[in-house]
Amino acid sequence: MKRIVTVQDISCVGKCSLTVALPVISACGVETAVIPTAVLSVHTAFPSFTFRDLTDEITPVAENWKAQNVGFDAIYTGYLGSKRQIDLMERFFDDFKTKDTLVFVDPVMADNGRMYTGFSPDFADSMARLCAKADIIVPNLSEACFMLHRAYPEHYDEAEIRTILRELTELGAKTAVLTGVSFSPDRIGVMAYDAEKREYFSYFTEKVPQSFHGTGDVFSSTCVGALMRGLPLSGALKTAADFTLAAIKETVKNPVHNWYGVDFETALPQLLRELEANES
Ligand code: PXL
């Protein structure tokens, strides 16, 4: 069985980061090891939250793993709470990356053109350095623009997205994926660029006219889980986009859904069906 280590916070209530990554990657049939970077009572979109920083645990955990020859098929980083955690992740990549390890970085820090609570725009420069060391990065348009020092475009066309994707790979990552790309009011999806093969990929689904927290984490967890399950990048991106849409639809369908995350749980059977269908 493949083993992923995912490094991100645990928001105890909030349906994001580790409380999404663990069930989704496990559902992909892939072992999920974790390094929790912080414990929050709730995610930072709530009016208030507690935050226990766990930076000091990262090095001892990594040293212990090294001493016992623990290794990983993929390293997936999500929400990192500080520049110091980014520095530690750079070292972690150096220590745990073999020629077969997939390094997958979701530079979680912004949405809708704004940094999340607690981050300043210069955090994006540190995140860009981490992205340089990745095989695959999966920013949304806001995160991409902060890392590239571009103004966040309210309107854009395919040529501009292709330019952004190329610029993202010029940061150093082999493949860049942009999530939440939408050229029309009723369609949304992903576009990707593989700099080694010089190939673009895009996949669009219907757009539900409501947005929800945690969908980026659902997308990334599914994508890295599907890749480890053996799907090609195109199949993994399609599976991740379809499952994220399914989770949003489940949420909208549920008249008593909470506001802070999506009902991905009731969509898990669809994920399993899609993984199986795309495997053969
Ligand atoms: O879903 C991204 C995310 C992860 N972790 C924490 C967050 C957010 C988004 O706001 O606050 C703590």
PDB file of N, CA and C in Angstrom, residues 83-168:
ATOM      1  N   LYS A  83       6.323  31.101   8.509  1.00  0.00           N
ATOM      2  CA  LYS A  83       7.483  30.962   7.609  1.00  0.00           C
ATOM      3  C   LYS A  83       8.440  29.902   8.139  1.00  0.00           C
ATOM      4  N   ARG A  84       8.532  29.802   9.466  1.00  0.00           N
ATOM      5  CA  ARG A  84       9.433  28.790  10.031  1.00  0.00           C
ATOM      6  C   ARG A  84       8.972  27.388   9.648  1.00  0.00           C
ATOM      7  N   GLN A  85       7.668  27.180   9.622  1.00  0.00           N
ATOM      8  CA  GLN A  85       7.178  25.853   9.210  1.00  0.00           C
ATOM      9  C   GLN A  85       7.515  25.589   7.742  1.00  0.00           C
ATOM     10  N   ILE A  86       7.485  26.621   6.938  1.00  0.00           N
ATOM     11  CA  ILE A  86       7.861  26.446   5.523  1.00  0.00           C
ATOM     12  C   ILE A  86       9.339  26.056   5.429  1.00  0.00           C
ATOM     13  N   ASP A  87      10.196  26.742   6.199  1.00  0.00           N
ATOM     14  CA  ASP A  87      11.625  26.390   6.202  1.00  0.00           C
ATOM     15  C   ASP A  87      11.816  24.930   6.613  1.00  0.00           C
ATOM     16  N   LEU A  88      11.074  24.509   7.638  1.00  0.00           N
ATOM     17  CA  LEU A  88      11.204  23.125   8.104  1.00  0.00           C
ATOM     18  C   LEU A  88      10.731  22.133   7.043  1.00  0.00           C
ATOM     19  N   MET A  89       9.735  22.529   6.281  1.00  0.00           N
ATOM     20  CA  MET A  89       9.258  21.642   5.211  1.00  0.00           C
ATOM     21  C   MET A  89      10.295  21.514   4.105  1.00  0.00           C
ATOM     22  N   GLU A  90      11.007  22.598   3.813  1.00  0.00           N
ATOM     23  CA  GLU A  90      12.078  22.498   2.804  1.00  0.00           C
ATOM     24  C   GLU A  90      13.095  21.448   3.241  1.00  0.00           C
ATOM     25  N   ARG A  91      13.446  21.497   4.532  1.00  0.00           N
ATOM     26  CA  ARG A  91      14.409  20.525   5.043  1.00  0.00           C
ATOM     27  C   ARG A  91      13.802  19.107   5.027  1.00  0.00           C
ATOM     28  N   PHE A  92      12.518  19.026   5.360  1.00  0.00           N
ATOM     29  CA  PHE A  92      11.829  17.728   5.367  1.00  0.00           C
ATOM     30  C   PHE A  92      11.859  17.095   3.964  1.00  0.00           C
ATOM     31  N   PHE A  93      11.625  17.923   2.945  1.00  0.00           N
ATOM     32  CA  PHE A  93      11.686  17.410   1.557  1.00  0.00           C
ATOM     33  C   PHE A  93      13.092  16.849   1.290  1.00  0.00           C
ATOM     34  N   ASP A  94      14.123  17.631   1.663  1.00  0.00           N
ATOM     35  CA  ASP A  94      15.498  17.172   1.419  1.00  0.00           C
ATOM     36  C   ASP A  94      15.758  15.835   2.111  1.00  0.00           C
ATOM     37  N   ASP A  95      15.205  15.673   3.309  1.00  0.00           N
ATOM     38  CA  ASP A  95      15.488  14.470   4.095  1.00  0.00           C
ATOM     39  C   ASP A  95      14.689  13.258   3.619  1.00  0.00           C
ATOM     40  N   PHE A  96      13.465  13.480   3.130  1.00  0.00           N
ATOM     41  CA  PHE A  96      12.581  12.330   2.865  1.00  0.00           C
ATOM     42  C   PHE A  96      12.318  12.081   1.384  1.00  0.00           C
ATOM     43  N   LYS A  97      12.768  12.976   0.529  1.00  0.00           N
ATOM     44  CA  LYS A  97      12.486  12.788  -0.903  1.00  0.00           C
ATOM     45  C   LYS A  97      13.485  11.789  -1.486  1.00  0.00           C
ATOM     46  N   THR A  98      12.949  10.741  -2.111  1.00  0.00           N
ATOM     47  CA  THR A  98      13.797   9.851  -2.886  1.00  0.00           C
ATOM     48  C   THR A  98      13.444  10.091  -4.353  1.00  0.00           C
ATOM     49  N   LYS A  99      14.065   9.334  -5.248  1.00  0.00           N
ATOM     50  CA  LYS A  99      13.765   9.586  -6.661  1.00  0.00           C
ATOM     51  C   LYS A  99      12.318   9.208  -7.008  1.00  0.00           C
ATOM     52  N   ASP A 100      11.674   8.421  -6.153  1.00  0.00           N
ATOM     53  CA  ASP A 100      10.297   7.999  -6.436  1.00  0.00           C
ATOM     54  C   ASP A 100       9.240   8.759  -5.634  1.00  0.00           C
ATOM     55  N   THR A 101       9.668   9.699  -4.808  1.00  0.00           N
ATOM     56  CA  THR A 101       8.698  10.396  -3.951  1.00  0.00           C
ATOM     57  C   THR A 101       8.028  11.532  -4.710  1.00  0.00           C
ATOM     58  N   LEU A 102       6.713  11.615  -4.587  1.00  0.00           N
ATOM     59  CA  LEU A 102       5.983  12.732  -5.180  1.00  0.00           C
ATOM     60  C   LEU A 102       5.851  13.836  -4.128  1.00  0.00           C
ATOM     61  N   VAL A 103       6.311  15.031  -4.467  1.00  0.00           N
ATOM     62  CA  VAL A 103       6.156  16.165  -3.548  1.00  0.00           C
ATOM     63  C   VAL A 103       5.028  17.049  -4.067  1.00  0.00           C
ATOM     64  N   PHE A 104       3.979  17.146  -3.267  1.00  0.00           N
ATOM     65  CA  PHE A 104       2.726  17.791  -3.674  1.00  0.00           C
ATOM     66  C   PHE A 104       2.477  18.951  -2.703  1.00  0.00           C
ATOM     67  N   VAL A 105       2.497  20.170  -3.206  1.00  0.00           N
ATOM     68  CA  VAL A 105       2.347  21.350  -2.335  1.00  0.00           C
ATOM     69  C   VAL A 105       1.070  22.103  -2.693  1.00  0.00           C
ATOM     70  N   ASP A 106       0.177  22.202  -1.705  1.00  0.00           N
ATOM     71  CA  ASP A 106      -0.986  23.080  -1.847  1.00  0.00           C
ATOM     72  C   ASP A 106      -0.668  24.339  -1.031  1.00  0.00           C
ATOM     73  N   PRO A 107      -0.379  25.455  -1.706  1.00  0.00           N
ATOM     74  CA  PRO A 107       0.072  26.656  -0.974  1.00  0.00           C
ATOM     75  C   PRO A 107      -1.093  27.409  -0.334  1.00  0.00           C
ATOM     76  N   VAL A 108      -1.741  26.748   0.608  1.00  0.00           N
ATOM     77  CA  VAL A 108      -2.966  27.277   1.231  1.00  0.00           C
ATOM     78  C   VAL A 108      -2.674  28.601   1.951  1.00  0.00           C
ATOM     79  N   MET A 109      -3.268  29.688   1.511  1.00  0.00           N
ATOM     80  CA  MET A 109      -3.046  30.969   2.208  1.00  0.00           C
ATOM     81  C   MET A 109      -4.036  32.056   1.794  1.00  0.00           C
ATOM     82  N   ALA A 110      -4.818  31.853   0.725  1.00  0.00           N
ATOM     83  CA  ALA A 110      -5.658  32.958   0.242  1.00  0.00           C
ATOM     84  C   ALA A 110      -6.842  32.435  -0.558  1.00  0.00           C
ATOM     85  N   ASP A 111      -7.852  33.291  -0.699  1.00  0.00           N
ATOM     86  CA  ASP A 111      -8.983  33.000  -1.587  1.00  0.00           C
ATOM     87  C   ASP A 111      -9.668  34.317  -1.929  1.00  0.00           C
ATOM     88  N   ASN A 112     -10.340  34.349  -3.039  1.00  0.00           N
ATOM     89  CA  ASN A 112     -11.062  35.554  -3.493  1.00  0.00           C
ATOM     90  C   ASN A 112     -10.202  36.815  -3.448  1.00  0.00           C
ATOM     91  N   GLY A 113      -8.918  36.658  -3.770  1.00  0.00           N
ATOM     92  CA  GLY A 113      -8.026  37.820  -3.840  1.00  0.00           C
ATOM     93  C   GLY A 113      -7.506  38.302  -2.496  1.00  0.00           C
ATOM     94  N   ARG A 114      -7.850  37.592  -1.406  1.00  0.00           N
ATOM     95  CA  ARG A 114      -7.422  38.050  -0.072  1.00  0.00           C
ATOM     96  C   ARG A 114      -6.698  36.941   0.690  1.00  0.00           C
ATOM     97  N   MET A 115      -5.658  37.349   1.440  1.00  0.00           N
ATOM     98  CA  MET A 115      -4.960  36.381   2.290  1.00  0.00           C
ATOM     99  C   MET A 115      -5.892  35.965   3.433  1.00  0.00           C
ATOM    100  N   TYR A 116      -5.785  34.708   3.875  1.00  0.00           N
ATOM    101  CA  TYR A 116      -6.549  34.272   5.045  1.00  0.00           C
ATOM    102  C   TYR A 116      -6.062  35.026   6.284  1.00  0.00           C
ATOM    103  N   THR A 117      -6.935  35.119   7.284  1.00  0.00           N
ATOM    104  CA  THR A 117      -6.596  35.733   8.573  1.00  0.00           C
ATOM    105  C   THR A 117      -5.272  35.165   9.088  1.00  0.00           C
ATOM    106  N   GLY A 118      -4.377  36.054   9.475  1.00  0.00           N
ATOM    107  CA  GLY A 118      -3.114  35.595  10.070  1.00  0.00           C
ATOM    108  C   GLY A 118      -1.943  35.613   9.107  1.00  0.00           C
ATOM    109  N   PHE A 119      -2.208  35.776   7.803  1.00  0.00           N
ATOM    110  CA  PHE A 119      -1.108  35.800   6.831  1.00  0.00           C
ATOM    111  C   PHE A 119      -0.963  37.196   6.221  1.00  0.00           C
ATOM    112  N   SER A 120       0.277  37.606   5.988  1.00  0.00           N
ATOM    113  CA  SER A 120       0.507  38.842   5.236  1.00  0.00           C
ATOM    114  C   SER A 120       1.001  38.449   3.842  1.00  0.00           C
ATOM    115  N   PRO A 121       0.870  39.362   2.866  1.00  0.00           N
ATOM    116  CA  PRO A 121       1.242  38.987   1.490  1.00  0.00           C
ATOM    117  C   PRO A 121       2.665  38.468   1.351  1.00  0.00           C
ATOM    118  N   ASP A 122       3.617  38.906   2.212  1.00  0.00           N
ATOM    119  CA  ASP A 122       4.995  38.418   2.034  1.00  0.00           C
ATOM    120  C   ASP A 122       5.158  36.937   2.413  1.00  0.00           C
ATOM    121  N   PHE A 123       4.137  36.373   3.095  1.00  0.00           N
ATOM    122  CA  PHE A 123       4.131  34.920   3.345  1.00  0.00           C
ATOM    123  C   PHE A 123       4.175  34.182   2.004  1.00  0.00           C
ATOM    124  N   ALA A 124       3.588  34.806   0.979  1.00  0.00           N
ATOM    125  CA  ALA A 124       3.535  34.173  -0.351  1.00  0.00           C
ATOM    126  C   ALA A 124       4.931  33.974  -0.935  1.00  0.00           C
ATOM    127  N   ASP A 125       5.883  34.841  -0.582  1.00  0.00           N
ATOM    128  CA  ASP A 125       7.243  34.667  -1.115  1.00  0.00           C
ATOM    129  C   ASP A 125       7.888  33.405  -0.541  1.00  0.00           C
ATOM    130  N   SER A 126       7.633  33.159   0.754  1.00  0.00           N
ATOM    131  CA  SER A 126       8.163  31.928   1.359  1.00  0.00           C
ATOM    132  C   SER A 126       7.480  30.713   0.742  1.00  0.00           C
ATOM    133  N   MET A 127       6.168  30.819   0.536  1.00  0.00           N
ATOM    134  CA  MET A 127       5.432  29.705  -0.053  1.00  0.00           C
ATOM    135  C   MET A 127       5.929  29.436  -1.481  1.00  0.00           C
ATOM    136  N   ALA A 128       6.268  30.487  -2.196  1.00  0.00           N
ATOM    137  CA  ALA A 128       6.783  30.310  -3.565  1.00  0.00           C
ATOM    138  C   ALA A 128       8.099  29.511  -3.533  1.00  0.00           C
ATOM    139  N   ARG A 129       8.905  29.726  -2.505  1.00  0.00           N
ATOM    140  CA  ARG A 129      10.164  28.975  -2.385  1.00  0.00           C
ATOM    141  C   ARG A 129       9.887  27.488  -2.157  1.00  0.00           C
ATOM    142  N   LEU A 130       8.843  27.206  -1.355  1.00  0.00           N
ATOM    143  CA  LEU A 130       8.475  25.804  -1.122  1.00  0.00           C
ATOM    144  C   LEU A 130       7.940  25.179  -2.414  1.00  0.00           C
ATOM    145  N   CYS A 131       7.141  25.961  -3.134  1.00  0.00           N
ATOM    146  CA  CYS A 131       6.585  25.465  -4.409  1.00  0.00           C
ATOM    147  C   CYS A 131       7.699  25.109  -5.393  1.00  0.00           C
ATOM    148  N   ALA A 132       8.814  25.830  -5.308  1.00  0.00           N
ATOM    149  CA  ALA A 132       9.936  25.577  -6.223  1.00  0.00           C
ATOM    150  C   ALA A 132      10.454  24.155  -6.065  1.00  0.00           C
ATOM    151  N   LYS A 133      10.249  23.579  -4.885  1.00  0.00           N
ATOM    152  CA  LYS A 133      10.790  22.238  -4.616  1.00  0.00           C
ATOM    153  C   LYS A 133       9.780  21.131  -4.868  1.00  0.00           C
ATOM    154  N   ALA A 134       8.615  21.487  -5.393  1.00  0.00           N
ATOM    155  CA  ALA A 134       7.539  20.496  -5.525  1.00  0.00           C
ATOM    156  C   ALA A 134       7.509  19.881  -6.921  1.00  0.00           C
ATOM    157  N   ASP A 135       6.931  18.674  -6.984  1.00  0.00           N
ATOM    158  CA  ASP A 135       6.626  18.086  -8.294  1.00  0.00           C
ATOM    159  C   ASP A 135       5.328  18.683  -8.818  1.00  0.00           C
ATOM    160  N   ILE A 136       4.356  18.840  -7.918  1.00  0.00           N
ATOM    161  CA  ILE A 136       3.047  19.374  -8.314  1.00  0.00           C
ATOM    162  C   ILE A 136       2.624  20.429  -7.306  1.00  0.00           C
ATOM    163  N   ILE A 137       2.155  21.569  -7.805  1.00  0.00           N
ATOM    164  CA  ILE A 137       1.577  22.584  -6.917  1.00  0.00           C
ATOM    165  C   ILE A 137       0.138  22.834  -7.365  1.00  0.00           C
ATOM    166  N   VAL A 138      -0.724  23.146  -6.383  1.00  0.00           N
ATOM    167  CA  VAL A 138      -2.153  23.285  -6.704  1.00  0.00           C
ATOM    168  C   VAL A 138      -2.753  24.565  -6.094  1.00  0.00           C
ATOM    169  N   PRO A 139      -2.212  25.730  -6.468  1.00  0.00           N
ATOM    170  CA  PRO A 139      -2.792  26.967  -5.920  1.00  0.00           C
ATOM    171  C   PRO A 139      -4.139  27.284  -6.556  1.00  0.00           C
ATOM    172  N   ASN A 140      -4.951  28.071  -5.843  1.00  0.00           N
ATOM    173  CA  ASN A 140      -6.075  28.706  -6.531  1.00  0.00           C
ATOM    174  C   ASN A 140      -5.541  30.002  -7.161  1.00  0.00           C
ATOM    175  N   LEU A 141      -6.397  30.710  -7.864  1.00  0.00           N
ATOM    176  CA  LEU A 141      -5.926  31.889  -8.595  1.00  0.00           C
ATOM    177  C   LEU A 141      -5.366  32.959  -7.639  1.00  0.00           C
ATOM    178  N   SER A 142      -5.989  33.108  -6.468  1.00  0.00           N
ATOM    179  CA  SER A 142      -5.506  34.112  -5.502  1.00  0.00           C
ATOM    180  C   SER A 142      -4.089  33.774  -5.053  1.00  0.00           C
ATOM    181  N   GLU A 143      -3.889  32.512  -4.691  1.00  0.00           N
ATOM    182  CA  GLU A 143      -2.562  32.095  -4.204  1.00  0.00           C
ATOM    183  C   GLU A 143      -1.521  32.230  -5.309  1.00  0.00           C
ATOM    184  N   ALA A 144      -1.902  31.871  -6.534  1.00  0.00           N
ATOM    185  CA  ALA A 144      -0.976  32.016  -7.661  1.00  0.00           C
ATOM    186  C   ALA A 144      -0.587  33.480  -7.837  1.00  0.00           C
ATOM    187  N   CYS A 145      -1.567  34.377  -7.780  1.00  0.00           N
ATOM    188  CA  CYS A 145      -1.272  35.803  -8.006  1.00  0.00           C
ATOM    189  C   CYS A 145      -0.394  36.360  -6.897  1.00  0.00           C
ATOM    190  N   PHE A 146      -0.644  35.984  -5.653  1.00  0.00           N
ATOM    191  CA  PHE A 146       0.234  36.469  -4.570  1.00  0.00           C
ATOM    192  C   PHE A 146       1.660  35.960  -4.775  1.00  0.00           C
ATOM    193  N   MET A 147       1.811  34.710  -5.183  1.00  0.00           N
ATOM    194  CA  MET A 147       3.175  34.177  -5.350  1.00  0.00           C
ATOM    195  C   MET A 147       3.880  34.803  -6.541  1.00  0.00           C
ATOM    196  N   LEU A 148       3.119  35.199  -7.544  1.00  0.00           N
ATOM    197  CA  LEU A 148       3.730  35.762  -8.761  1.00  0.00           C
ATOM    198  C   LEU A 148       3.747  37.292  -8.749  1.00  0.00           C
ATOM    199  N   HIS A 149       3.285  37.897  -7.671  1.00  0.00           N
ATOM    200  CA  HIS A 149       3.200  39.366  -7.581  1.00  0.00           C
ATOM    201  C   HIS A 149       2.380  39.941  -8.729  1.00  0.00           C
ATOM    202  N   ARG A 150       1.298  39.282  -9.009  1.00  0.00           N
ATOM    203  CA  ARG A 150       0.368  39.758 -10.037  1.00  0.00           C
ATOM    204  C   ARG A 150      -0.861  40.318  -9.353  1.00  0.00           C
ATOM    205  N   ALA A 151      -1.521  41.273  -9.997  1.00  0.00           N
ATOM    206  CA  ALA A 151      -2.809  41.752  -9.471  1.00  0.00           C
ATOM    207  C   ALA A 151      -3.828  40.637  -9.682  1.00  0.00           C
ATOM    208  N   TYR A 152      -4.730  40.468  -8.728  1.00  0.00           N
ATOM    209  CA  TYR A 152      -5.755  39.418  -8.849  1.00  0.00           C
ATOM    210  C   TYR A 152      -6.764  39.846  -9.909  1.00  0.00           C
ATOM    211  N   PRO A 153      -6.901  39.085 -10.992  1.00  0.00           N
ATOM    212  CA  PRO A 153      -7.796  39.523 -12.071  1.00  0.00           C
ATOM    213  C   PRO A 153      -9.256  39.133 -11.798  1.00  0.00           C
ATOM    214  N   GLU A 154     -10.149  40.083 -11.896  1.00  0.00           N
ATOM    215  CA  GLU A 154     -11.582  39.757 -11.752  1.00  0.00           C
ATOM    216  C   GLU A 154     -12.047  39.008 -12.995  1.00  0.00           C
ATOM    217  N   HIS A 155     -11.497  39.399 -14.143  1.00  0.00           N
ATOM    218  CA  HIS A 155     -11.829  38.723 -15.405  1.00  0.00           C
ATOM    219  C   HIS A 155     -10.535  38.295 -16.077  1.00  0.00           C
ATOM    220  N   TYR A 156     -10.588  37.152 -16.735  1.00  0.00           N
ATOM    221  CA  TYR A 156      -9.384  36.658 -17.396  1.00  0.00           C
ATOM    222  C   TYR A 156      -9.816  35.719 -18.508  1.00  0.00           C
ATOM    223  N   ASP A 157      -8.872  35.440 -19.407  1.00  0.00           N
ATOM    224  CA  ASP A 157      -9.183  34.492 -20.480  1.00  0.00           C
ATOM    225  C   ASP A 157      -8.185  33.326 -20.418  1.00  0.00           C
ATOM    226  N   GLU A 158      -8.350  32.389 -21.338  1.00  0.00           N
ATOM    227  CA  GLU A 158      -7.519  31.188 -21.282  1.00  0.00           C
ATOM    228  C   GLU A 158      -6.041  31.513 -21.487  1.00  0.00           C
ATOM    229  N   ALA A 159      -5.751  32.501 -22.353  1.00  0.00           N
ATOM    230  CA  ALA A 159      -4.349  32.844 -22.609  1.00  0.00           C
ATOM    231  C   ALA A 159      -3.682  33.333 -21.318  1.00  0.00           C
ATOM    232  N   GLU A 160      -4.421  34.120 -20.526  1.00  0.00           N
ATOM    233  CA  GLU A 160      -3.846  34.635 -19.276  1.00  0.00           C
ATOM    234  C   GLU A 160      -3.606  33.487 -18.282  1.00  0.00           C
ATOM    235  N   ILE A 161      -4.541  32.549 -18.219  1.00  0.00           N
ATOM    236  CA  ILE A 161      -4.363  31.402 -17.311  1.00  0.00           C
ATOM    237  C   ILE A 161      -3.150  30.565 -17.747  1.00  0.00           C
ATOM    238  N   ARG A 162      -2.993  30.401 -19.054  1.00  0.00           N
ATOM    239  CA  ARG A 162      -1.817  29.639 -19.528  1.00  0.00           C
ATOM    240  C   ARG A 162      -0.527  30.340 -19.143  1.00  0.00           C
ATOM    241  N   THR A 163      -0.518  31.674 -19.248  1.00  0.00           N
ATOM    242  CA  THR A 163       0.677  32.438 -18.852  1.00  0.00           C
ATOM    243  C   THR A 163       0.959  32.242 -17.369  1.00  0.00           C
ATOM    244  N   ILE A 164      -0.101  32.336 -16.550  1.00  0.00           N
ATOM    245  CA  ILE A 164       0.079  32.162 -15.100  1.00  0.00           C
ATOM    246  C   ILE A 164       0.622  30.763 -14.809  1.00  0.00           C
ATOM    247  N   LEU A 165       0.080  29.756 -15.490  1.00  0.00           N
ATOM    248  CA  LEU A 165       0.556  28.382 -15.272  1.00  0.00           C
ATOM    249  C   LEU A 165       2.039  28.248 -15.630  1.00  0.00           C
ATOM    250  N   ARG A 166       2.428  28.846 -16.762  1.00  0.00           N
ATOM    251  CA  ARG A 166       3.853  28.780 -17.150  1.00  0.00           C
ATOM    252  C   ARG A 166       4.714  29.485 -16.116  1.00  0.00           C
ATOM    253  N   GLU A 167       4.256  30.668 -15.675  1.00  0.00           N
ATOM    254  CA  GLU A 167       5.035  31.409 -14.667  1.00  0.00           C
ATOM    255  C   GLU A 167       5.141  30.618 -13.362  1.00  0.00           C
ATOM    256  N   LEU A 168       4.076  29.902 -13.014  1.00  0.00           N
ATOM    257  CA  LEU A 168       4.124  29.087 -11.788  1.00  0.00           C
ATOM    258  C   LEU A 168       5.185  27.990 -11.915  1.00  0.00           C
TER     259      LEU A 168
END
